[in-house]
CSV table of C-alpha atoms and ligand atoms in Angstrom, one decimal:
chain,number,residue,atom,x,y,z
A,1360,UNK,CA,-6.9,1.5,12.8
A,1361,UNK,CA,-8.3,-1.4,10.9
A,1362,UNK,CA,-9.0,-4.7,12.7
A,1363,UNK,CA,-6.9,-6.8,10.3
A,1364,UNK,CA,-3.8,-4.9,11.5
A,1365,UNK,CA,-0.8,-6.8,12.9
A,1366,UNK,CA,2.1,-5.4,14.6
A,1367,UNK,CA,5.7,-6.4,15.5
A,1368,UNK,CA,7.6,-4.5,18.2
A,1369,UNK,CA,11.3,-4.0,17.9
A,1370,UNK,CA,12.9,-3.6,21.3
A,1371,UNK,CA,16.4,-2.3,22.3
A,1372,UNK,CA,17.6,1.2,23.0
A,1373,UNK,CA,15.2,2.9,20.6
A,1374,UNK,CA,12.1,0.7,20.4
A,1375,UNK,CA,9.5,1.1,17.7
A,1376,UNK,CA,6.5,-0.6,16.2
A,1377,UNK,CA,6.1,-2.1,12.8
A,1378,UNK,CA,2.4,-1.9,11.7
A,1379,UNK,CA,1.3,-4.3,9.0
A,1380,UNK,CA,-2.0,-4.2,7.2
A,1381,UNK,CA,-4.2,-2.6,4.6
A,1382,UNK,CA,-5.0,1.1,4.3
A,1383,UNK,CA,-2.2,2.2,6.6
A,1384,UNK,CA,-1.0,4.9,4.2
A,1385,UNK,CA,-4.2,6.8,4.7
A,1386,UNK,CA,-4.5,6.3,8.5
A,1387,UNK,CA,-3.8,10.0,9.1
A,1388,UNK,CA,-4.2,10.0,12.9
A,1389,UNK,CA,-1.7,7.1,13.3
A,1390,UNK,CA,0.8,8.7,10.9
A,1391,UNK,CA,0.4,12.2,12.3
A,1392,UNK,CA,0.8,10.9,15.9
A,1393,UNK,CA,4.5,10.1,15.0
A,1394,UNK,CA,5.3,13.8,14.2
A,1395,UNK,CA,6.6,15.5,17.4
A,1396,UNK,CA,6.9,19.0,15.8
A,1397,UNK,CA,5.2,20.6,12.8
A,1398,UNK,CA,7.6,19.9,10.0
A,1399,UNK,CA,7.3,16.9,7.7
A,1400,UNK,CA,9.4,16.0,4.7
A,1401,UNK,CA,7.8,13.3,2.6
A,1402,UNK,CA,10.5,11.6,0.5
A,1403,UNK,CA,9.3,9.4,-2.4
A,1404,UNK,CA,10.2,8.4,-6.0
A,1405,UNK,CA,8.8,9.1,-9.4
A,1406,UNK,CA,7.0,5.7,-9.5
A,1407,UNK,CA,5.5,5.7,-6.0
A,1408,UNK,CA,4.7,9.4,-5.5
A,1409,UNK,CA,2.0,9.6,-8.2
A,1410,UNK,CA,0.2,6.6,-6.5
A,1411,UNK,CA,0.4,7.5,-2.8
A,1412,UNK,CA,2.0,10.8,-2.0
A,1413,UNK,CA,-1.1,12.9,-2.2
A,1414,UNK,CA,-3.1,10.5,-0.1
A,1415,UNK,CA,-0.4,10.5,2.6
A,1416,UNK,CA,-0.2,14.3,2.6
A,1417,UNK,CA,-4.0,14.7,2.7
A,1418,UNK,CA,-4.3,12.1,5.5
A,1419,UNK,CA,-1.7,13.9,7.6
A,1420,UNK,CA,-3.3,17.3,7.0
A,1421,UNK,CA,-6.8,16.0,7.8
A,1422,UNK,CA,-5.4,14.7,11.1
A,1423,UNK,CA,-3.3,17.8,11.9
A,1424,UNK,CA,-4.0,20.8,9.8
A,1425,UNK,CA,-1.0,22.8,11.3
A,1426,UNK,CA,1.6,20.4,9.8
A,1427,UNK,CA,3.9,21.9,7.2
A,1428,UNK,CA,4.6,19.2,4.7
A,1429,UNK,CA,7.2,19.4,1.9
A,1430,UNK,CA,7.7,16.6,-0.7
A,1431,UNK,CA,11.0,15.5,-2.2
A,1432,UNK,CA,10.7,13.1,-5.2
A,1433,UNK,CA,13.7,11.1,-6.5
A,1434,UNK,CA,13.8,9.6,-10.0
A,1435,UNK,CA,12.9,5.9,-9.4
A,1436,UNK,CA,15.9,3.5,-9.4
A,1437,UNK,CA,19.0,2.5,-7.6
A,1438,UNK,CA,21.0,5.1,-9.6
A,1439,UNK,CA,19.3,7.8,-7.5
A,1440,UNK,CA,20.8,6.6,-4.3
A,1441,UNK,CA,23.6,9.2,-4.5
A,1442,UNK,CA,25.2,11.8,-2.4
A,1443,UNK,CA,23.8,14.4,-4.8
A,1444,UNK,CA,20.2,13.3,-4.2
A,1445,UNK,CA,20.9,13.0,-0.5
A,1446,UNK,CA,22.0,16.7,-0.7
A,1447,UNK,CA,18.7,17.5,-2.4
A,1448,UNK,CA,16.8,15.9,0.5
A,1449,UNK,CA,18.9,17.9,3.0
A,1450,UNK,CA,18.2,21.1,1.0
A,1451,UNK,CA,14.5,20.3,1.2
A,1452,UNK,CA,14.7,20.0,5.0
A,1453,UNK,CA,16.5,23.4,5.1
A,1454,UNK,CA,13.9,24.9,2.8
A,1455,UNK,CA,11.2,23.7,5.1
A,1456,UNK,CA,13.0,25.3,8.1
A,1457,UNK,CA,12.9,21.9,9.7
A,1458,UNK,CA,13.6,21.9,13.4
A,1459,UNK,CA,14.9,19.1,15.6
A,1460,UNK,CA,11.4,17.8,16.1
A,1461,UNK,CA,10.8,17.4,12.4
A,1462,UNK,CA,9.9,14.1,10.8
A,1463,UNK,CA,10.9,12.5,7.5
A,1464,UNK,CA,8.5,10.1,6.0
A,1465,UNK,CA,10.1,7.6,3.6
A,1466,UNK,CA,7.4,6.5,1.1
A,1467,UNK,CA,8.8,3.9,-1.3
A,1468,UNK,CA,11.1,0.9,-1.6
A,1469,UNK,CA,14.6,0.4,-0.3
A,1470,UNK,CA,16.3,3.3,-2.3
A,1471,UNK,CA,13.9,5.8,-0.8
A,1472,UNK,CA,14.0,4.3,2.7
A,1473,UNK,CA,17.8,4.2,2.7
A,1474,UNK,CA,18.3,7.7,1.4
A,1475,UNK,CA,15.5,9.4,3.4
A,1476,UNK,CA,16.7,7.6,6.5
A,1477,UNK,CA,20.2,8.8,6.0
A,1478,UNK,CA,19.0,12.4,5.5
A,1479,UNK,CA,17.0,12.0,8.8
A,1480,UNK,CA,20.1,10.6,10.5
A,1481,UNK,CA,22.2,13.6,9.4
A,1482,UNK,CA,19.8,16.6,9.6
A,1483,UNK,CA,20.7,18.4,12.9
A,1484,UNK,CA,22.6,15.2,13.9
A,1485,UNK,CA,19.4,13.1,13.8
A,1486,UNK,CA,15.6,13.7,13.5
A,1487,UNK,CA,12.7,11.2,13.4
A,1488,UNK,CA,12.1,9.0,10.4
A,1489,UNK,CA,9.0,7.0,9.7
A,1490,UNK,CA,9.3,4.3,7.1
A,1491,UNK,CA,6.4,3.7,4.8
A,1492,UNK,CA,7.7,0.8,2.7
A,1493,UNK,CA,5.7,0.1,-0.5
A,1494,UNK,CA,7.6,-2.9,-1.8
A,1495,UNK,CA,7.7,-6.4,-0.3
A,1496,UNK,CA,11.5,-6.3,-0.1
A,1497,UNK,CA,11.5,-3.1,1.9
A,1498,UNK,CA,8.6,-4.3,4.1
A,1499,UNK,CA,10.5,-7.4,5.1
A,1500,UNK,CA,14.1,-6.1,5.2
A,1501,UNK,CA,15.3,-2.6,4.6
A,1502,UNK,CA,12.7,-0.5,6.4
A,1503,UNK,CA,13.4,-2.4,9.7
A,1504,UNK,CA,16.7,-2.2,11.6
A,1505,UNK,CA,17.9,1.3,11.0
A,1506,UNK,CA,20.5,0.8,8.3
A,1507,UNK,CA,20.5,3.9,6.1
A,1508,UNK,CA,23.0,4.8,3.3
A,1509,UNK,CA,23.7,6.0,-0.1
A,1510,UNK,CA,25.9,4.5,-2.8
A,1511,UNK,CA,29.1,6.0,-4.2
A,1512,UNK,CA,30.9,4.9,-7.4
A,1513,UNK,CA,33.2,2.7,-5.3
A,1514,UNK,CA,30.3,0.6,-4.0
A,1515,UNK,CA,26.8,0.2,-2.6
A,1516,UNK,CA,25.9,1.6,0.8
A,1517,UNK,CA,29.4,2.7,1.5
A,1518,UNK,CA,28.3,6.0,3.1
A,1519,UNK,CA,25.6,5.7,5.8
A,1520,UNK,CA,24.6,5.5,9.4
A,1521,UNK,CA,22.6,3.3,11.8
A,1522,UNK,CA,19.4,5.3,12.5
A,1523,UNK,CA,16.4,3.4,13.8
A,1524,UNK,CA,13.0,4.5,12.5
A,1525,UNK,CA,10.4,6.0,14.8
A,1526,UNK,CA,7.8,3.6,13.3
A,1527,UNK,CA,7.2,1.5,10.3
A,1528,UNK,CA,3.9,1.3,8.5
A,1529,UNK,CA,3.8,-1.5,5.9
A,1530,UNK,CA,0.6,-1.0,3.9
A,1531,UNK,CA,-0.1,-4.4,2.3
A,1532,UNK,CA,-2.5,-2.7,-0.1
A,1533,UNK,CA,0.5,-1.2,-1.8
A,1534,UNK,CA,1.6,-4.7,-2.9
A,1535,UNK,CA,-1.4,-4.8,-5.3
A,1536,UNK,CA,0.4,-2.3,-7.6
A,1537,UNK,CA,3.8,-4.1,-7.3
A,1538,UNK,CA,5.1,-5.7,-10.5
A,1539,UNK,CA,5.3,-9.5,-10.1
A,1540,UNK,CA,9.0,-9.4,-10.6
A,1541,UNK,CA,9.4,-7.1,-7.6
A,1542,UNK,CA,7.1,-9.4,-5.5
A,1543,UNK,CA,9.3,-12.4,-6.3
A,1544,UNK,CA,12.4,-10.3,-5.4
A,1545,UNK,CA,10.8,-9.6,-2.0
A,1546,UNK,CA,9.9,-13.3,-1.6
A,1547,UNK,CA,13.6,-14.1,-2.0
A,1548,UNK,CA,14.3,-12.2,1.2
A,1549,UNK,CA,11.3,-13.9,2.9
A,1550,UNK,CA,12.7,-17.3,2.0
A,1551,UNK,CA,16.0,-16.2,3.5
A,1552,UNK,CA,14.5,-16.0,7.0
A,1553,UNK,CA,13.3,-19.6,6.7
A,1554,UNK,CA,16.7,-20.6,5.4
A,1555,UNK,CA,18.7,-19.0,8.2
A,1556,UNK,CA,16.5,-19.6,11.3
A,1557,UNK,CA,13.1,-21.1,10.8
A,1558,UNK,CA,12.6,-24.6,9.3
A,1559,UNK,CA,8.8,-24.5,9.9
A,1560,UNK,CA,8.5,-21.2,8.0
A,1561,UNK,CA,10.6,-22.7,5.2
A,1562,UNK,CA,8.0,-25.5,5.0
A,1563,UNK,CA,5.2,-23.0,5.2
A,1564,UNK,CA,6.7,-21.2,2.2
A,1565,UNK,CA,6.9,-24.4,0.3
A,1566,UNK,CA,3.2,-25.0,1.0
A,1567,UNK,CA,1.9,-21.4,0.4
A,1568,UNK,CA,3.8,-20.7,-2.8
A,1569,UNK,CA,0.8,-20.3,-5.1
A,1570,UNK,CA,-1.1,-18.1,-2.6
A,1571,UNK,CA,1.9,-15.8,-2.1
A,1572,UNK,CA,2.7,-15.5,-5.9
A,1573,UNK,CA,-1.0,-14.8,-6.5
A,1574,UNK,CA,-0.8,-11.9,-4.1
A,1575,UNK,CA,-3.1,-13.4,-1.5
A,1576,UNK,CA,-3.4,-10.7,1.1
A,1577,UNK,CA,-3.6,-12.9,4.2
A,1578,UNK,CA,-0.7,-15.1,3.1
A,1579,UNK,CA,1.4,-12.0,2.3
A,1580,UNK,CA,0.6,-10.4,5.7
A,1581,UNK,CA,1.6,-13.6,7.4
A,1582,UNK,CA,4.9,-13.7,5.5
A,1583,UNK,CA,5.7,-10.1,6.2
A,1584,UNK,CA,4.9,-10.4,9.9
A,1585,UNK,CA,7.0,-13.6,10.4
A,1586,UNK,CA,9.9,-12.0,8.5
A,1587,UNK,CA,9.7,-8.9,10.6
A,1588,UNK,CA,9.5,-10.9,13.8
A,1589,UNK,CA,12.8,-12.6,12.8
A,1590,UNK,CA,14.4,-9.3,11.8
A,1591,UNK,CA,13.2,-7.6,15.0
A,1592,UNK,CA,14.7,-10.4,17.2
A,1593,UNK,CA,18.0,-10.1,15.5
A,1594,UNK,CA,18.4,-6.3,15.3
A,1595,UNK,CA,17.2,-5.9,18.9
A,1596,UNK,CA,20.1,-8.0,20.1
A,1597,UNK,CA,22.7,-6.8,17.5
A,1598,UNK,CA,21.7,-3.4,16.2
A,1599,UNK,CA,25.1,-2.4,14.9
A,1600,UNK,CA,26.0,-5.8,13.2
A,1601,UNK,CA,28.7,-6.8,15.6
A,1602,UNK,CA,27.7,-10.4,15.4
A,1603,UNK,CA,24.5,-12.3,14.5
A,1604,UNK,CA,23.0,-9.5,12.4
A,1605,UNK,CA,25.4,-10.5,9.7
A,1606,UNK,CA,23.4,-13.8,9.3
A,1607,UNK,CA,20.8,-11.7,7.5
A,1608,UNK,CA,23.3,-11.4,4.7
A,1609,UNK,CA,23.1,-15.1,3.6
A,1610,UNK,CA,23.7,-15.0,-0.1
A,1611,UNK,CA,24.4,-11.2,-0.1
A,1612,UNK,CA,28.1,-11.3,-0.7
A,1613,UNK,CA,27.7,-13.3,-3.8
A,1614,UNK,CA,24.6,-11.3,-4.7
A,1615,UNK,CA,26.3,-7.9,-4.3
A,1616,UNK,CA,29.2,-9.1,-6.4
A,1617,UNK,CA,26.7,-10.1,-9.2
A,1618,UNK,CA,24.9,-6.8,-8.9
A,1619,UNK,CA,28.1,-4.8,-9.0
A,1620,UNK,CA,29.6,-6.8,-11.9
A,1621,UNK,CA,26.5,-6.5,-14.1
A,1622,UNK,CA,26.2,-2.7,-13.3
A,1623,UNK,CA,23.2,-1.3,-11.6
A,1624,UNK,CA,21.7,-0.1,-14.9
A,1625,UNK,CA,18.4,1.6,-15.6
A,1626,UNK,CA,14.9,0.6,-14.9
A,1627,UNK,CA,13.6,-2.2,-17.1
A,1628,UNK,CA,16.9,-3.7,-18.1
A,1629,UNK,CA,17.7,-7.4,-18.0
A,1630,UNK,CA,20.1,-7.3,-15.1
A,1631,UNK,CA,19.1,-9.2,-11.9
A,1632,UNK,CA,17.5,-7.0,-9.3
A,1633,UNK,CA,18.6,-7.2,-5.7
A,1634,UNK,CA,16.3,-10.0,-4.6
A,1635,UNK,CA,17.1,-12.0,-7.7
A,1636,UNK,CA,20.8,-11.6,-7.1
A,1637,UNK,CA,20.3,-12.7,-3.4
A,1638,UNK,CA,18.4,-15.7,-4.6
A,1639,UNK,CA,21.4,-16.8,-6.8
A,1640,UNK,CA,23.7,-15.8,-3.9
A,1641,UNK,CA,21.9,-18.1,-1.5
A,1642,UNK,CA,22.1,-21.0,-3.8
A,1643,UNK,CA,25.9,-20.4,-4.3
A,1644,UNK,CA,26.4,-20.1,-0.5
A,1645,UNK,CA,24.4,-23.3,0.1
A,1646,UNK,CA,26.5,-25.2,-2.6
A,1647,UNK,CA,29.7,-23.8,-1.1
A,1648,UNK,CA,28.6,-25.0,2.3
A,1649,UNK,CA,27.9,-28.4,0.9
A,1650,UNK,CA,31.3,-28.5,-0.8
A,1651,UNK,CA,32.9,-27.6,2.5
A,1652,UNK,CA,31.0,-30.4,4.3
A,1653,UNK,CA,28.8,-28.0,6.4
A,1654,UNK,CA,25.5,-28.9,4.7
A,1655,UNK,CA,24.2,-31.7,2.6
A,1656,UNK,CA,23.9,-31.5,-1.1
A,1657,UNK,CA,20.2,-32.5,-0.6
A,1658,UNK,CA,19.6,-29.4,1.6
A,1659,UNK,CA,21.4,-27.1,-0.9
A,1660,UNK,CA,19.1,-28.5,-3.7
A,1661,UNK,CA,16.0,-28.1,-1.5
A,1662,UNK,CA,16.8,-24.4,-1.2
A,1663,UNK,CA,17.5,-24.0,-4.9
A,1664,UNK,CA,14.2,-25.9,-5.7
A,1665,UNK,CA,12.2,-23.6,-3.4
A,1666,UNK,CA,13.7,-20.5,-5.0
A,1667,UNK,CA,13.2,-21.8,-8.5
A,1668,UNK,CA,9.6,-22.6,-7.6
A,1669,UNK,CA,9.1,-19.0,-6.8
A,1670,UNK,CA,10.3,-18.1,-10.3
A,1671,UNK,CA,13.6,-16.8,-9.0
A,1672,UNK,CA,17.0,-17.3,-10.8
A,1673,UNK,CA,19.4,-19.8,-9.3
A,1674,UNK,CA,22.4,-19.5,-11.6
A,1675,UNK,CA,24.9,-16.7,-12.3
A,1676,UNK,CA,23.9,-14.8,-15.4
A,1677,UNK,CA,25.9,-15.6,-18.5
A,1678,UNK,CA,28.9,-13.3,-19.2
A,1679,UNK,CA,30.0,-12.6,-15.6
A,1680,UNK,CA,33.6,-13.8,-15.1
A,1681,UNK,CA,34.2,-15.9,-11.9
A,1682,UNK,CA,37.5,-14.2,-11.1
A,1683,UNK,CA,35.9,-10.7,-11.5
A,1684,UNK,CA,33.1,-11.8,-9.1
A,1685,UNK,CA,35.6,-13.1,-6.6
A,1686,UNK,CA,37.5,-9.7,-6.8
A,1687,UNK,CA,34.2,-8.0,-6.0
A,1688,UNK,CA,33.6,-10.3,-3.1
A,1689,UNK,CA,37.0,-9.3,-1.6
A,1690,UNK,CA,35.6,-5.8,-1.2
A,1691,UNK,CA,32.6,-6.8,0.9
A,1692,UNK,CA,32.1,-4.9,4.1
A,1693,UNK,CA,31.9,-8.0,6.2
A,1694,UNK,CA,35.5,-9.0,5.4
A,1695,UNK,CA,38.2,-8.5,8.1
A,1696,UNK,CA,41.9,-8.3,7.7
A,1697,UNK,CA,41.8,-9.3,4.0
A,1698,UNK,CA,40.0,-12.6,4.6
A,1699,UNK,CA,36.8,-13.6,2.9
A,1700,UNK,CA,34.2,-13.7,5.7
A,1701,UNK,CA,30.9,-15.3,4.5
A,1702,UNK,CA,27.6,-16.3,5.8
A,1703,UNK,CA,27.5,-20.1,5.2
A,1704,UNK,CA,24.9,-22.7,5.9
A,1705,UNK,CA,24.3,-25.8,8.0
A,1706,UNK,CA,21.0,-26.8,6.3
A,1707,UNK,CA,17.5,-25.4,6.5
A,1708,UNK,CA,17.2,-23.1,9.5
A,1709,UNK,CA,20.9,-22.8,10.4
A,1710,UNK,CA,23.3,-20.1,9.1
A,1711,UNK,CA,26.8,-19.4,10.4
A,1712,UNK,CA,29.4,-16.7,9.9
A,1713,UNK,CA,32.7,-18.3,8.7
A,1714,UNK,CA,35.6,-15.9,9.1
A,1715,UNK,CA,38.2,-17.2,6.7
A,1716,UNK,CA,36.7,-19.0,3.7
A,1717,UNK,CA,39.0,-20.7,1.2
A,1718,UNK,CA,39.1,-18.6,-2.0
A,1719,UNK,CA,39.7,-21.7,-4.2
A,1720,UNK,CA,36.4,-23.2,-2.9
A,1721,UNK,CA,34.6,-20.0,-3.5
A,1722,UNK,CA,36.0,-19.9,-7.1
A,1723,UNK,CA,34.8,-23.5,-7.5
A,1724,UNK,CA,31.1,-22.6,-7.0
A,1725,UNK,CA,31.5,-19.4,-9.1
A,1726,UNK,CA,32.9,-21.5,-12.0
A,1727,UNK,CA,29.9,-23.9,-11.5
B,2346,LIG,N1,19.6,-6.2,5.3
B,2346,LIG,C1,20.4,-6.7,6.3
B,2346,LIG,C2,20.3,-6.0,7.6
B,2346,LIG,O1,19.5,-5.1,7.7
B,2346,LIG,O2,21.2,-6.2,8.4
């Protein structure tokens, strides 16, 4: 393995290692060492597969020529995260004759990781899955922690399972081909870690903005490693989101409502992507916290200023009705007994789950 490699270990009942560094997608020996049997299903999408799938397959074969590798490629985009494509991945495993020691490799962003992870969770009641995230957002969030799912028309991620990966390989070289808008979206989730539990990291993100936005490899590796350390600590203690894991959802209830209300749309449209919607959501959560007397207005504005400095949106897109957004928020999976349960904020580094938030106050920030 390369010397610039970092790693973060996730403990708990099913421990695994997150490898971070350049050239990991072609480290055949390290990738092949994760495969307990002979069958590999490489799941990717139509954007990522042409860039990296052949390299991963060749690296695996060079390390272990006996591996039987099939590839399943989804059309790129959130609209592929369906039960129908999940069925396609399952059929690919059946076609391969995959046995219990087979391994799914998820090569791509969050859609690929979630769907491939869910297929691995279900095939023969659970086989290994190695996450190979190629977007910043999936490197710092969705590839770690074992949440897998697909969407149904009634909502995002409503059908899924907790299924920890066997390993995660975050190849920082893949970020070089990532569009700047996707890089910024990932940085929104990175900023989230500073906001919820790490004031020093928040300050570091203020200082390193130019380097990170310019794609500086060392700064990005540091941001990924720190984010993964935070996520690892949380999911190790609370793998099934019975408590503190919900803090990772700062801004997400607002963000999901915005995403759902605008429709997930096709690639290249003007809708906010997930990271952008979370950025707006964090600003709204911070302002709501200030309105409720939990945080200061200055802190809320500090967060909005940092996000805006990264070129992220901080206001609800025009045309989305506040009452429609509130109706969407009522459907959030975190809610219990019909009460709005939100992650709110006590200033930089301190988030808190509030079980019964006053709807009029929420509507107040949605109206603006
Ligand atoms: N993305 C939030 C979590 O993994 O819990």
